[in-house]
């Protein structure tokens, strides 16, 4: 596919190369995007010493009150592993660790998760929703939004909150704040991971009630409960705080990865459409390649562009090297698409037809120019029962 970098009509940030087709993006007079400006704010304006004090008092306020000091949603990926390790090492908390399993966990991430919960010694809950329902949800949101991940977005954020209510754990810690890479929230506000954020940022504008109407028969609200945010009444009764660790300490992925590799033997993995030096990113999902391919079809950029933008902001990469990486890696047809098509029962031409209805102007996608990507080393080991 033709990359946005090749298209003069499409405006890109002069500093990080993100294009105007990115959600919530705006540019200032210097041609610099709002995400870059946020990043400057994070480096220059935040009193991290003060934020750390706020974190200390938050933890102490909740310590020892119930069965658990806090709840930590956990995938086995880099951010949740660091969050869990940091809170246990720094504060010796007793957490309840909760995994929402979207059905695409790869072997390496499963092994990472097992190792971490054993080494750190935590109570661990893992939940996977009904696969037959998930398949219907994927097809429905692919058609409507060009994004099949609704069950995952909503489940990851609502299911741990339901568990917090059930086990009466009022303090919930997420990892990286969204201000690192989008502009729904700024670093000037403590990002509360609540229902307002869920509706604004997570669920693609579709609630579980909406979804019930869309699916038309054979599915009830009981089936969609895992994807439903708990009632505000229950959450208020809990006096909950649901926050990002990255609102209180400066988030530095590269340093955090060194730490989790050293402390808990965390392993990287290869991911489709991403240069090997980013082997720490999104290793938890077998369908990540398909997700990024859809984004490329819709917006003309993929995950390499997103990762390069972070490194450009942090001064770790030259514009020239970033351009080269993006052109070499973004936009290839992922081998995992074969598996995905089997799951949702579509042909490739049906898939392309749906994707093309979601293209964001001024980007134009040319399917003829798409190259084929190589299968991942573990694709033969995936569980692919449709």
PDB file of C-alpha atoms in Angstrom, residues 100-104 128-143 147-152 211 215 219 223-224 227 287 339-346 354 383-386:
ATOM      1  CA  UNK A 100      -8.826 -10.491  30.642  1.00  0.00           C
ATOM      2  CA  UNK A 101      -7.921 -13.055  27.973  1.00  0.00           C
ATOM      3  CA  UNK A 102      -9.087 -11.827  24.557  1.00  0.00           C
ATOM      4  CA  UNK A 103      -8.529 -15.242  22.976  1.00  0.00           C
ATOM      5  CA  UNK A 104      -5.341 -14.403  21.046  1.00  0.00           C
ATOM      6  CA  UNK A 128     -11.849 -15.532  29.024  1.00  0.00           C
ATOM      7  CA  UNK A 129     -15.263 -14.672  27.539  1.00  0.00           C
ATOM      8  CA  UNK A 130     -17.376 -17.042  25.436  1.00  0.00           C
ATOM      9  CA  UNK A 131     -15.547 -17.519  22.133  1.00  0.00           C
ATOM     10  CA  UNK A 132     -18.729 -17.999  20.086  1.00  0.00           C
ATOM     11  CA  UNK A 133     -19.953 -14.584  21.251  1.00  0.00           C
ATOM     12  CA  UNK A 134     -16.519 -13.033  20.624  1.00  0.00           C
ATOM     13  CA  UNK A 135     -16.571 -14.162  16.975  1.00  0.00           C
ATOM     14  CA  UNK A 136     -19.915 -12.438  16.399  1.00  0.00           C
ATOM     15  CA  UNK A 137     -18.669  -9.272  18.120  1.00  0.00           C
ATOM     16  CA  UNK A 138     -15.523  -9.189  15.957  1.00  0.00           C
ATOM     17  CA  UNK A 139     -17.466  -9.422  12.713  1.00  0.00           C
ATOM     18  CA  UNK A 140     -20.019  -6.805  13.808  1.00  0.00           C
ATOM     19  CA  UNK A 141     -17.492  -4.145  14.829  1.00  0.00           C
ATOM     20  CA  UNK A 142     -15.278  -4.855  11.825  1.00  0.00           C
ATOM     21  CA  UNK A 143     -18.260  -4.016   9.619  1.00  0.00           C
ATOM     22  CA  UNK A 147     -11.986  -2.377  13.994  1.00  0.00           C
ATOM     23  CA  UNK A 148     -12.689  -5.933  15.185  1.00  0.00           C
ATOM     24  CA  UNK A 149     -11.244  -5.379  18.672  1.00  0.00           C
ATOM     25  CA  UNK A 150     -14.333  -4.083  20.494  1.00  0.00           C
ATOM     26  CA  UNK A 151     -14.554  -7.190  22.696  1.00  0.00           C
ATOM     27  CA  UNK A 152     -10.966  -6.653  23.724  1.00  0.00           C
ATOM     28  CA  UNK A 211     -24.293  -4.079  20.616  1.00  0.00           C
ATOM     29  CA  UNK A 215     -26.352  -8.425  16.843  1.00  0.00           C
ATOM     30  CA  UNK A 219     -27.459 -12.996  22.327  1.00  0.00           C
ATOM     31  CA  UNK A 223     -23.803 -12.751  27.329  1.00  0.00           C
ATOM     32  CA  UNK A 224     -22.487  -9.198  27.020  1.00  0.00           C
ATOM     33  CA  UNK A 227     -18.003  -6.082  28.163  1.00  0.00           C
ATOM     34  CA  UNK A 287      -4.077 -10.649  15.696  1.00  0.00           C
ATOM     35  CA  UNK A 339      -6.297 -17.125  10.654  1.00  0.00           C
ATOM     36  CA  UNK A 340      -8.518 -14.109  11.243  1.00  0.00           C
ATOM     37  CA  UNK A 341     -10.595 -14.718   8.096  1.00  0.00           C
ATOM     38  CA  UNK A 342     -11.222 -18.272   9.289  1.00  0.00           C
ATOM     39  CA  UNK A 343     -12.388 -16.972  12.700  1.00  0.00           C
ATOM     40  CA  UNK A 344     -14.926 -14.500  11.293  1.00  0.00           C
ATOM     41  CA  UNK A 345     -15.903 -16.482   8.186  1.00  0.00           C
ATOM     42  CA  UNK A 346     -15.006 -13.896   5.540  1.00  0.00           C
ATOM     43  CA  UNK A 354     -15.309  -3.724   4.429  1.00  0.00           C
ATOM     44  CA  UNK A 383      -4.690 -22.397  18.812  1.00  0.00           C
ATOM     45  CA  UNK A 384      -6.855 -21.697  15.752  1.00  0.00           C
ATOM     46  CA  UNK A 385     -10.155 -23.470  16.384  1.00  0.00           C
ATOM     47  CA  UNK A 386     -12.767 -21.378  14.646  1.00  0.00           C
TER      48      UNK A 386
END
